[in-house]
Amino acid sequence: MHPKKGGHVPIEPTMTIAGKPATSDDWIEVRNPADLSVVVGRYPNGSAAHAGSAVEAAAEALSAWRDTPAAQRGALLMKAAGAVNERSTDLIPMLTAENGKTLMESFIDFQMGAMTLGYYAPHAEWLEDKVLDNETRRLRVQKQPIGVCAAIVPWNFPVGLACAKIGPALMAGNTMVVKVPEFAPLATLECLAAVAAVFPPGVLNIVSGFGPEVGSALVTDRRVRKVAFVGSTETGKAVMADAASHLASVTLELGGNDAALILDDAELDEQAIGRIVNGAFADAGQICFAIKRLYVHETRYDELVTKLRAAVDRIIVGDGSRPGVTMGPLNNERQFKKVTALLAETKAARLDVVQLGSYAEGTDATGGYFMLPHLVLNPVDHAAVVACEQMGPILPVMKFADIDEVVRRANDSPYGLASSVWSRDIDKAFAIGSRLEAGTTWVNSHNLASSDVDGPFGGYKESGIGQDFGRETGLWQYTQYKTISDSYHGV
């Protein structure tokens, strides 16, 4: 392929199956969402046959890998974490070019990947047997690997979320097939190829292509005993239904309509406002647990809105690779059309919509999937912009009068992924947080930097099943218990 505008050379990463590169007769072009005239690269459109070959490779590698001592598996995971760090320098610009996020957000994605690979690696003891011996019996409870696992990851944080599945799955002694996202697959294919090369062939396999063919082929393959999916609730339900055909275990991290509660005693200084803005508008709002509903006590509403408007208005929208740009475009046409339609519906409902921010100098706003940030002031709870998962740079800001009311309103959602409570009284914030129907509640922050990997992360209700992280808890999601006993209580 020939260099395009700006001297960029499109790349052509491959899939990785049984330790070898794998391609397809059909390739899919990837364009830069900040400049649709630029081809970032292309990737192989995998088929159900590719998925089957990857599962076969994982199945063949399973016996030797599960018999590898856990400490040795952990040592290889640490080496894999180093491989992610090594590749990040040249792949960060590529991820920004194909995804649209800023260079800093791409850096965080790779850092998240390296960290999650290494998180479980030093802890072989989390997989040790539980033994109960006395003069009458011996009982041993083992944590055994489940088998071949499949991971299907989204486009918003593809490297970090893929590694969050690879780390515990491989540490527990499973083998794995990862399907990269249809949007922004290039840097992830490159990075995970380097990760796969650390392990024996077939332990980690990487495929690409469309969900209805490649993803479905993985989930319905009877040799796949565990499916880890991150994506929309609608697709997650389809994945769960497919996995049920052969009773495969599932971990699903799905959509969210995440509420932040600003209490009457909240600190609203510059740092707090910055955290709120970051929590809502990082990655152009395309994060499953981003702030999507902001409830503010009526005595602080005007103050908060004034400060929030000023802070959001300082957002600079443009190509995420440019210095000074703080918010990139939306990732893909489908997402852009969805959020654009939501904004139009919100305006048509005559709600108070405030457009803020500005474009970086020289930005062609029509040449990419750009959208300026918006606030929607005090809409009714049943408005679409409040009730749905926006996954875009639109934030509804509502008043509330008392705690019981706002807890009820925050919980009035089919989703329950994350939430936050903002107050100077930490004990009160923790007490209110325990009442929120969400898998995670943060206090006085709400973004990626809020995450504590020692706490399990997963959703309530239609936001998912199962958890990642949480020390040994996340690792055990990829194990099955085996009881061996010589107890006998008969005659």
XYZ file of C-alpha atoms in Angstrom:
491
model
C 0.000 0.000 0.000
C 1.152 3.513 -0.721
C 1.643 6.344 1.791
C -1.412 8.550 2.238
C -1.825 12.143 3.308
C 0.733 13.256 5.876
C 3.156 10.470 4.964
C 1.224 7.832 6.923
C 1.824 4.285 5.725
C -1.237 2.064 6.213
C -0.507 -1.125 8.121
C -1.758 -4.671 7.623
C -1.618 -6.668 10.859
C -2.579 -10.323 10.815
C -4.437 -12.685 13.061
C -2.438 -15.091 15.249
C -3.477 -18.754 15.269
C -1.347 -21.536 16.777
C 1.576 -19.136 17.080
C 1.593 -18.211 13.388
C 0.278 -15.249 11.377
C -3.062 -15.894 9.692
C -4.686 -13.844 6.965
C -7.828 -13.845 4.862
C -8.710 -13.381 1.214
C -10.923 -10.505 2.343
C -9.528 -7.404 4.065
C -11.395 -4.571 5.813
C -10.237 -0.982 5.518
C -9.908 1.199 8.617
C -10.154 4.976 8.281
C -9.196 7.683 10.742
C -12.376 8.949 12.451
C -10.729 12.386 12.720
C -10.058 12.475 8.968
C -12.053 10.007 6.924
C -9.842 10.593 3.867
C -6.958 8.837 5.644
C -6.673 5.054 5.530
C -4.927 3.927 8.718
C -4.675 0.341 7.562
C -6.621 -2.798 6.857
C -7.119 -6.070 8.674
C -8.166 -9.607 7.708
C -11.878 -10.308 7.690
C -11.805 -13.606 9.491
C -14.376 -16.336 9.000
C -16.051 -19.022 11.071
C -13.322 -21.332 9.786
C -10.653 -19.056 11.280
C -12.526 -19.097 14.582
C -12.672 -22.883 14.481
C -8.957 -23.154 13.731
C -8.162 -20.843 16.653
C -10.314 -22.899 19.015
C -8.651 -26.072 17.760
C -5.213 -24.590 18.456
C -6.305 -23.555 21.944
C -7.749 -26.993 22.637
C -4.540 -28.723 21.532
C -2.416 -26.444 23.737
C -4.643 -26.816 26.802
C -3.271 -29.991 28.359
C 0.373 -28.878 28.448
C -0.501 -25.343 29.561
C -2.765 -26.396 32.424
C 0.011 -28.717 33.642
C 2.528 -25.875 33.615
C 3.136 -24.769 37.230
C 1.190 -21.624 38.136
C 4.370 -19.784 39.119
C 5.811 -20.469 35.667
C 2.619 -19.273 33.997
C 2.858 -16.123 36.097
C 6.457 -15.526 35.019
C 5.377 -15.633 31.378
C 2.518 -13.204 32.120
C 5.044 -10.746 33.553
C 7.092 -11.126 30.376
C 3.929 -10.490 28.347
C 3.272 -7.311 30.326
C 6.748 -6.180 29.316
C 5.915 -6.913 25.674
C 2.904 -4.588 25.872
C 5.063 -1.824 27.281
C 7.684 -2.364 24.602
C 5.171 -2.142 21.764
C 3.235 0.784 23.206
C 5.636 3.474 21.962
C 4.990 2.796 18.294
C 1.398 1.577 18.691
C -0.044 4.488 20.723
C -0.176 6.807 17.671
C -1.732 3.984 15.657
C -4.465 3.435 18.252
C -5.249 7.145 18.274
C -5.366 7.211 14.478
C -7.850 4.356 14.227
C -9.851 4.957 17.415
C -10.012 8.762 17.632
C -9.069 9.050 21.305
C -6.288 11.368 22.407
C -2.695 10.182 22.687
C -2.980 10.301 26.482
C -6.089 8.105 26.395
C -4.280 5.644 24.117
C -1.330 5.659 26.520
C -3.717 4.800 29.364
C -5.154 1.942 27.291
C -1.721 0.347 26.909
C -0.796 0.990 30.526
C -4.030 -0.687 31.574
C -3.116 -3.659 29.379
C 0.357 -4.095 30.857
C -0.942 -3.667 34.398
C -3.740 -6.207 34.030
C -1.439 -8.841 32.552
C 0.896 -8.475 35.492
C -1.737 -8.123 38.199
C -2.311 -11.826 38.825
C 1.152 -13.015 37.793
C 2.845 -12.982 41.254
C -0.020 -14.780 42.970
C 0.177 -18.490 42.319
C -1.029 -18.931 45.901
C -4.504 -17.760 44.870
C -4.825 -21.056 42.979
C -3.683 -23.343 45.774
C -5.831 -26.254 46.880
C -7.855 -26.050 50.065
C -7.101 -29.146 52.117
C -9.001 -30.303 55.198
C -7.438 -33.332 56.844
C -8.234 -35.091 60.105
C -8.235 -38.629 61.462
C -11.495 -39.540 59.688
C -11.288 -37.928 56.265
C -9.333 -36.002 53.682
C -11.071 -33.281 51.652
C -9.337 -31.403 48.880
C -10.947 -28.538 46.936
C -9.034 -27.612 43.804
C -9.370 -24.580 41.555
C -8.952 -26.069 38.111
C -8.951 -24.262 34.763
C -12.233 -24.241 32.878
C -10.705 -25.027 29.490
C -10.716 -23.053 26.256
C -11.911 -19.477 26.808
C -13.110 -16.907 24.271
C -12.861 -13.160 24.844
C -14.725 -10.613 22.720
C -13.587 -7.048 23.356
C -14.914 -3.605 22.311
C -13.332 -0.728 20.426
C -13.200 1.904 23.183
C -10.347 0.390 25.249
C -9.431 -2.683 23.213
C -5.905 -3.329 24.492
C -6.659 -2.883 28.175
C -9.896 -4.843 28.101
C -8.364 -7.714 26.116
C -5.506 -8.001 28.603
C -7.976 -7.870 31.505
C -9.345 -11.182 30.187
C -6.057 -12.720 29.058
C -4.319 -12.200 32.414
C -6.618 -14.184 34.709
C -7.578 -16.748 32.068
C -4.007 -17.764 31.295
C -2.841 -17.518 34.894
C -5.579 -19.971 35.873
C -4.295 -22.467 33.288
C -6.816 -21.906 30.503
C -6.033 -21.274 26.862
C -7.776 -18.477 24.985
C -9.021 -17.040 21.719
C -9.482 -13.255 21.601
C -11.662 -11.601 18.986
C -10.585 -7.997 18.455
C -13.197 -5.309 17.717
C -14.461 -4.528 14.229
C -13.613 -0.868 14.830
C -10.070 0.037 15.945
C -8.586 -3.478 15.587
C -5.150 -2.642 14.164
C -3.054 -1.717 17.202
C -4.712 -4.485 19.219
C -3.856 -7.135 16.620
C -0.242 -5.921 16.611
C 0.031 -5.730 20.392
C -1.605 -9.070 21.111
C 0.564 -10.775 18.503
C 3.549 -9.731 20.620
C 1.782 -11.002 23.747
C 0.912 -14.341 22.115
C 4.541 -14.825 21.075
C 5.538 -15.005 24.754
C 3.510 -18.183 25.306
C 3.673 -21.637 23.742
C 1.845 -21.801 20.378
C -1.915 -22.056 20.749
C -2.104 -20.796 24.323
C -3.254 -17.381 23.069
C -4.865 -16.936 19.653
C -6.132 -13.700 18.090
C -8.832 -13.448 15.425
C -10.562 -10.555 13.678
C -13.740 -10.102 11.686
C -17.417 -9.398 12.192
C -19.340 -10.458 15.276
C -22.243 -12.301 13.617
C -19.788 -14.671 11.924
C -16.530 -14.864 13.893
C -17.872 -13.950 17.321
C -20.875 -16.222 17.054
C -18.697 -19.091 15.806
C -16.529 -18.771 18.900
C -19.408 -18.572 21.362
C -21.322 -21.511 19.872
C -18.269 -23.782 19.603
C -18.815 -26.569 22.122
C -15.084 -26.687 22.874
C -15.286 -23.150 24.298
C -16.159 -23.503 27.966
C -15.934 -19.844 29.011
C -16.932 -16.644 27.214
C -15.845 -13.203 28.411
C -17.631 -10.387 26.582
C -17.491 -6.616 26.910
C -19.999 -4.574 24.917
C -23.592 -3.513 24.681
C -26.365 -5.099 26.718
C -28.246 -6.036 23.551
C -25.277 -7.941 22.128
C -24.473 -9.396 25.552
C -27.909 -11.010 25.700
C -27.295 -12.624 22.301
C -23.889 -13.863 23.479
C -25.450 -15.350 26.604
C -28.128 -17.087 24.550
C -25.501 -18.586 22.231
C -23.352 -19.698 25.169
C -26.395 -21.350 26.727
C -26.587 -23.738 23.773
C -23.813 -25.767 25.419
C -23.907 -24.239 28.910
C -20.632 -22.335 28.602
C -19.822 -20.078 31.534
C -20.056 -16.342 30.822
C -18.646 -13.120 32.195
C -20.452 -10.130 30.706
C -19.510 -6.486 31.200
C -22.325 -4.614 29.497
C -23.820 -1.152 29.159
C -24.369 1.413 31.856
C -26.423 4.524 32.598
C -24.162 5.607 35.386
C -25.353 8.143 37.943
C -23.249 10.641 39.880
C -24.809 12.193 42.993
C -23.547 15.631 44.046
C -24.675 16.130 47.655
C -25.323 19.471 49.333
C -21.968 19.347 51.146
C -19.868 18.346 48.108
C -16.554 20.045 47.454
C -16.898 21.855 44.127
C -13.403 23.244 43.752
C -11.431 23.207 40.509
C -10.121 19.697 41.118
C -13.597 18.270 41.750
C -15.030 19.955 38.670
C -12.145 18.582 36.622
C -12.902 15.081 37.845
C -16.575 15.447 36.931
C -15.721 16.704 33.444
C -13.237 13.887 32.929
C -15.742 11.362 34.227
C -18.335 12.454 31.679
C -16.330 13.450 28.609
C -13.151 11.328 28.573
C -12.925 9.367 25.322
C -15.784 11.576 24.038
C -18.079 9.945 26.609
C -17.599 6.514 25.008
C -16.860 4.622 28.213
C -19.322 2.104 29.641
C -19.052 3.510 33.168
C -18.756 7.220 32.285
C -21.021 9.669 34.116
C -24.234 9.627 32.112
C -26.619 11.150 34.667
C -25.516 13.939 36.998
C -27.838 14.595 39.952
C -27.094 17.761 41.924
C -28.688 18.889 45.184
C -30.964 21.825 44.466
C -29.002 24.124 46.809
C -25.804 23.564 44.782
C -27.312 23.265 41.310
C -26.698 26.797 40.038
C -23.143 26.829 41.393
C -22.344 23.471 39.858
C -23.829 24.352 36.466
C -21.920 27.644 36.333
C -18.605 25.950 37.101
C -19.359 22.984 34.887
C -20.222 25.159 31.906
C -16.959 27.041 32.254
C -14.917 23.840 32.501
C -16.648 22.021 29.649
C -16.303 25.098 27.469
C -12.521 24.701 27.723
C -12.660 21.313 25.959
C -10.821 21.420 22.637
C -12.181 18.985 20.054
C -10.091 17.720 17.176
C -7.633 15.104 15.999
C -6.494 13.299 19.129
C -2.891 13.227 17.908
C -2.622 17.023 17.941
C -1.167 18.889 20.946
C -3.788 20.780 22.900
C -6.718 18.614 21.775
C -8.560 17.268 24.826
C -11.393 15.356 23.123
C -11.279 13.415 19.895
C -14.099 12.361 17.549
C -16.567 9.562 18.051
C -15.141 6.271 16.896
C -17.333 5.133 14.030
C -20.217 6.042 11.780
C -22.766 3.900 13.595
C -21.938 5.492 16.947
C -21.870 8.975 15.425
C -25.308 8.555 13.869
C -26.735 7.166 17.111
C -25.471 10.055 19.260
C -26.370 12.642 16.608
C -29.934 11.291 16.522
C -30.135 11.417 20.322
C -29.001 15.025 20.322
C -31.579 15.904 17.661
C -34.322 14.164 19.644
C -33.289 16.032 22.788
C -33.433 19.379 20.997
C -36.757 18.502 19.365
C -38.189 17.854 22.837
C -37.369 21.511 23.620
C -35.052 20.590 26.463
C -32.409 23.083 27.562
C -29.401 21.956 25.517
C -26.141 23.886 25.883
C -23.376 23.349 23.332
C -19.914 24.097 24.661
C -16.255 23.632 23.789
C -14.539 24.558 20.556
C -12.732 22.957 17.661
C -8.969 23.011 17.433
C -7.727 25.487 14.851
C -7.781 23.982 11.383
C -10.179 21.163 12.270
C -12.566 20.168 9.479
C -15.591 19.326 11.586
C -17.315 17.710 8.602
C -14.325 15.541 7.736
C -14.632 13.236 10.727
C -17.048 12.017 13.383
C -16.733 15.147 15.488
C -19.202 16.419 18.059
C -18.812 19.246 20.543
C -19.686 18.521 24.201
C -23.214 19.295 25.379
C -24.977 19.753 28.699
C -28.724 19.179 29.038
C -30.019 21.211 31.957
C -32.612 19.715 34.304
C -34.436 17.411 31.882
C -37.238 15.159 33.076
C -36.219 11.669 34.124
C -38.157 9.974 31.336
C -36.374 11.943 28.618
C -34.390 9.670 26.300
C -31.162 11.516 27.043
C -31.558 10.618 30.739
C -32.906 7.083 30.411
C -30.507 5.693 27.789
C -26.797 4.929 27.638
C -25.634 7.907 25.585
C -22.043 6.760 24.882
C -21.265 10.245 23.606
C -20.399 13.764 24.766
C -23.860 14.649 26.117
C -24.437 15.022 29.861
C -27.864 15.602 31.478
C -27.687 17.536 34.777
C -30.700 17.245 37.109
C -31.764 18.707 40.458
C -32.777 16.659 43.487
C -34.163 17.619 46.900
C -33.338 14.770 49.319
C -31.319 11.593 49.583
C -34.159 9.074 49.424
C -35.444 10.749 46.261
C -32.118 10.734 44.443
C -31.313 7.154 45.427
C -34.682 6.074 44.043
C -34.120 7.996 40.809
C -30.573 6.720 40.406
C -31.758 3.131 40.878
C -34.669 3.560 38.463
C -32.745 2.063 35.544
C -32.319 -1.370 34.009
C -28.568 -0.744 34.214
C -26.263 -0.941 37.221
C -22.610 -0.754 36.252
C -21.042 2.149 38.157
C -22.000 5.243 40.134
C -20.474 7.892 42.356
C -21.312 9.952 45.435
C -19.714 13.349 46.041
C -19.583 14.664 49.620
C -17.134 16.000 52.209
C -18.596 13.454 54.646
C -16.935 10.218 53.551
C -18.913 8.029 55.945
C -22.182 9.430 54.623
C -21.017 8.947 51.044
C -20.155 5.297 51.724
C -23.542 4.740 53.385
C -25.409 6.219 50.425
C -23.186 4.332 47.998
C -24.198 1.029 49.583
C -27.800 1.800 48.624
C -27.049 2.344 44.925
C -27.785 -0.594 42.630
C -24.457 -0.595 40.833
C -21.505 -2.942 40.928
C -19.109 -0.114 41.777
C -19.648 3.192 43.577
C -16.806 5.685 43.768
C -16.584 8.532 46.272
C -15.539 11.990 45.040
C -14.328 10.725 41.663
C -15.725 8.856 38.687
C -13.290 7.859 35.939
C -10.568 5.373 35.008
C -8.282 6.796 37.689
C -10.957 5.922 40.276
C -10.642 2.193 39.670
C -9.051 0.086 42.395
C -7.990 -3.262 40.950
C -8.271 -4.874 44.378
C -12.047 -4.368 44.203
C -14.184 -6.591 41.936
C -15.579 -4.745 38.915
C -18.815 -5.873 37.298
C -22.419 -4.885 36.827
C -25.779 -5.315 38.496
C -28.984 -6.011 36.585
C -28.596 -5.626 32.791
C -25.077 -4.274 33.145
C -23.605 -7.724 33.325
C -22.675 -10.952 35.066
C -19.421 -11.718 36.850
C -16.472 -9.529 37.779
C -12.921 -8.723 36.822
C -10.177 -7.937 39.328
C -10.828 -8.039 43.058
C -7.607 -9.900 43.829
C -8.295 -13.631 43.765
C -11.993 -13.071 42.969
C -11.256 -12.066 39.371
C -8.937 -15.014 38.908
C -11.514 -17.458 40.211
C -13.933 -16.367 37.448
C -11.729 -18.483 35.176
C -11.630 -21.582 37.366
C -13.960 -24.371 38.312
C -13.995 -26.061 41.680
C -13.103 -29.732 41.928
C -13.778 -31.602 45.166
C -11.828 -34.772 45.985
C -12.821 -36.536 49.180
C -12.478 -39.900 50.884
C -15.322 -39.140 53.306
C -17.908 -41.853 53.793
C -20.689 -41.704 56.360
C -22.525 -44.904 55.601
C -22.165 -48.358 57.098
